[in-house]
């Protein structure tokens, strides 16, 4: 996958202060090595438990801003400022 952060290894360093100041959580996961049956089970669980919450508007993602795909640079600039709260969405 082009642009993968793991081509040069899985170790790196970064400043944790912005994460700590905003009381954010850093979570990592990959399903690549998992069996297809486990991925299918996970997809079924999401369909059963998460999609109804989204459909019924019981879980509503916070959208900070929306940008057209051709304005991706502006979206990245917004994200880089770190002042957003919620998701920055690209529309196609």
PDB file of C-alpha atoms in Angstrom:
ATOM      1  CA  UNK A   1       0.000   0.000   0.000  1.00  0.00           C
ATOM      2  CA  UNK A   2       1.543   3.275  -1.070  1.00  0.00           C
ATOM      3  CA  UNK A   3       2.194   5.654   1.771  1.00  0.00           C
ATOM      4  CA  UNK A   4       2.107   2.960   4.429  1.00  0.00           C
ATOM      5  CA  UNK A   5       3.916   4.117   7.581  1.00  0.00           C
ATOM      6  CA  UNK A   6       5.384   0.632   8.033  1.00  0.00           C
ATOM      7  CA  UNK A   7       7.599   0.489   4.949  1.00  0.00           C
ATOM      8  CA  UNK A   8      10.438   1.902   7.009  1.00  0.00           C
ATOM      9  CA  UNK A   9       9.608   0.004  10.191  1.00  0.00           C
ATOM     10  CA  UNK A  10       7.020   0.130  12.939  1.00  0.00           C
ATOM     11  CA  UNK A  11       8.918   2.338  15.390  1.00  0.00           C
ATOM     12  CA  UNK A  12       8.753   6.083  15.526  1.00  0.00           C
ATOM     13  CA  UNK A  13       8.541   8.998  17.902  1.00  0.00           C
ATOM     14  CA  UNK A  14       6.100  11.850  18.322  1.00  0.00           C
ATOM     15  CA  UNK A  15       5.072  14.486  20.846  1.00  0.00           C
ATOM     16  CA  UNK A  16       2.407  13.141  23.221  1.00  0.00           C
ATOM     17  CA  UNK A  17       1.549  16.563  24.664  1.00  0.00           C
ATOM     18  CA  UNK A  18      -1.258  17.395  22.192  1.00  0.00           C
ATOM     19  CA  UNK A  19      -2.838  14.009  22.912  1.00  0.00           C
ATOM     20  CA  UNK A  20      -2.547  14.459  26.671  1.00  0.00           C
ATOM     21  CA  UNK A  21      -3.727  18.088  26.670  1.00  0.00           C
ATOM     22  CA  UNK A  22      -6.871  17.176  24.737  1.00  0.00           C
ATOM     23  CA  UNK A  23      -7.320  13.973  26.808  1.00  0.00           C
ATOM     24  CA  UNK A  24      -7.441  11.920  23.646  1.00  0.00           C
ATOM     25  CA  UNK A  25      -6.961   8.185  23.255  1.00  0.00           C
ATOM     26  CA  UNK A  26      -4.520   6.599  20.847  1.00  0.00           C
ATOM     27  CA  UNK A  27      -5.731   3.199  19.650  1.00  0.00           C
ATOM     28  CA  UNK A  28      -4.167   0.965  17.046  1.00  0.00           C
ATOM     29  CA  UNK A  29      -5.506  -2.118  15.388  1.00  0.00           C
ATOM     30  CA  UNK A  30      -5.162  -4.179  12.262  1.00  0.00           C
ATOM     31  CA  UNK A  31      -7.270  -6.982  10.892  1.00  0.00           C
ATOM     32  CA  UNK A  32      -4.826  -7.941   8.159  1.00  0.00           C
ATOM     33  CA  UNK A  33      -3.512 -11.053   9.947  1.00  0.00           C
ATOM     34  CA  UNK A  34      -6.923 -12.169  11.176  1.00  0.00           C
ATOM     35  CA  UNK A  35      -8.789 -15.028   9.494  1.00  0.00           C
ATOM     36  CA  UNK A  36     -11.529 -14.126   7.023  1.00  0.00           C
ATOM     37  CA  UNK A  37     -14.081 -15.805   9.310  1.00  0.00           C
ATOM     38  CA  UNK A  38     -13.166 -13.418  12.139  1.00  0.00           C
ATOM     39  CA  UNK A  39     -13.446 -10.413   9.808  1.00  0.00           C
ATOM     40  CA  UNK A  40     -16.873 -11.631   8.673  1.00  0.00           C
ATOM     41  CA  UNK A  41     -17.975 -12.050  12.296  1.00  0.00           C
ATOM     42  CA  UNK A  42     -16.803  -8.542  13.120  1.00  0.00           C
ATOM     43  CA  UNK A  43     -18.667  -7.113  10.106  1.00  0.00           C
ATOM     44  CA  UNK A  44     -21.841  -8.934  11.201  1.00  0.00           C
ATOM     45  CA  UNK A  45     -21.479  -7.574  14.757  1.00  0.00           C
ATOM     46  CA  UNK A  46     -21.075  -4.034  13.431  1.00  0.00           C
ATOM     47  CA  UNK A  47     -24.118  -4.481  11.229  1.00  0.00           C
ATOM     48  CA  UNK A  48     -26.159  -5.803  14.149  1.00  0.00           C
ATOM     49  CA  UNK A  49     -25.045  -3.439  16.915  1.00  0.00           C
ATOM     50  CA  UNK A  50     -23.558  -0.257  15.439  1.00  0.00           C
ATOM     51  CA  UNK A  51     -25.433   0.446  12.215  1.00  0.00           C
ATOM     52  CA  UNK A  52     -28.839   0.550  13.973  1.00  0.00           C
ATOM     53  CA  UNK A  53     -27.479   3.187  16.373  1.00  0.00           C
ATOM     54  CA  UNK A  54     -26.355   5.289  13.431  1.00  0.00           C
ATOM     55  CA  UNK A  55     -29.593   4.694  11.513  1.00  0.00           C
ATOM     56  CA  UNK A  56     -31.752   5.622  14.523  1.00  0.00           C
ATOM     57  CA  UNK A  57     -29.541   8.652  15.262  1.00  0.00           C
ATOM     58  CA  UNK A  58     -28.750   7.325  18.752  1.00  0.00           C
ATOM     59  CA  UNK A  59     -25.051   7.593  17.922  1.00  0.00           C
ATOM     60  CA  UNK A  60     -24.250  10.683  15.923  1.00  0.00           C
ATOM     61  CA  UNK A  61     -20.715  11.371  14.772  1.00  0.00           C
ATOM     62  CA  UNK A  62     -19.591  14.936  15.400  1.00  0.00           C
ATOM     63  CA  UNK A  63     -18.808  16.621  12.085  1.00  0.00           C
ATOM     64  CA  UNK A  64     -16.520  19.628  12.425  1.00  0.00           C
ATOM     65  CA  UNK A  65     -16.378  20.563   8.761  1.00  0.00           C
ATOM     66  CA  UNK A  66     -16.926  19.250   5.261  1.00  0.00           C
ATOM     67  CA  UNK A  67     -14.694  19.809   2.243  1.00  0.00           C
ATOM     68  CA  UNK A  68     -15.039  18.816  -1.397  1.00  0.00           C
ATOM     69  CA  UNK A  69     -12.437  16.255  -2.433  1.00  0.00           C
ATOM     70  CA  UNK A  70     -10.663  18.848  -4.601  1.00  0.00           C
ATOM     71  CA  UNK A  71     -10.197  20.968  -1.420  1.00  0.00           C
ATOM     72  CA  UNK A  72      -8.234  18.229   0.344  1.00  0.00           C
ATOM     73  CA  UNK A  73      -5.365  20.646   1.050  1.00  0.00           C
ATOM     74  CA  UNK A  74      -7.718  22.965   2.929  1.00  0.00           C
ATOM     75  CA  UNK A  75      -9.069  19.990   4.876  1.00  0.00           C
ATOM     76  CA  UNK A  76      -5.535  18.982   5.853  1.00  0.00           C
ATOM     77  CA  UNK A  77      -4.756  22.565   6.838  1.00  0.00           C
ATOM     78  CA  UNK A  78      -7.821  22.547   9.102  1.00  0.00           C
ATOM     79  CA  UNK A  79      -6.702  19.273  10.642  1.00  0.00           C
ATOM     80  CA  UNK A  80      -3.121  20.477  11.082  1.00  0.00           C
ATOM     81  CA  UNK A  81      -4.293  23.513  13.063  1.00  0.00           C
ATOM     82  CA  UNK A  82      -5.730  21.121  15.659  1.00  0.00           C
ATOM     83  CA  UNK A  83      -8.595  23.459  16.541  1.00  0.00           C
ATOM     84  CA  UNK A  84     -11.303  21.190  15.144  1.00  0.00           C
ATOM     85  CA  UNK A  85     -13.676  19.152  17.259  1.00  0.00           C
ATOM     86  CA  UNK A  86     -15.091  16.143  15.456  1.00  0.00           C
ATOM     87  CA  UNK A  87     -14.566  14.695  12.028  1.00  0.00           C
ATOM     88  CA  UNK A  88     -13.323  16.526   8.980  1.00  0.00           C
ATOM     89  CA  UNK A  89     -15.193  14.992   6.057  1.00  0.00           C
ATOM     90  CA  UNK A  90     -14.257  14.891   2.387  1.00  0.00           C
ATOM     91  CA  UNK A  91     -17.173  14.698  -0.033  1.00  0.00           C
ATOM     92  CA  UNK A  92     -17.009  13.136  -3.467  1.00  0.00           C
TER      93      UNK A  92
END
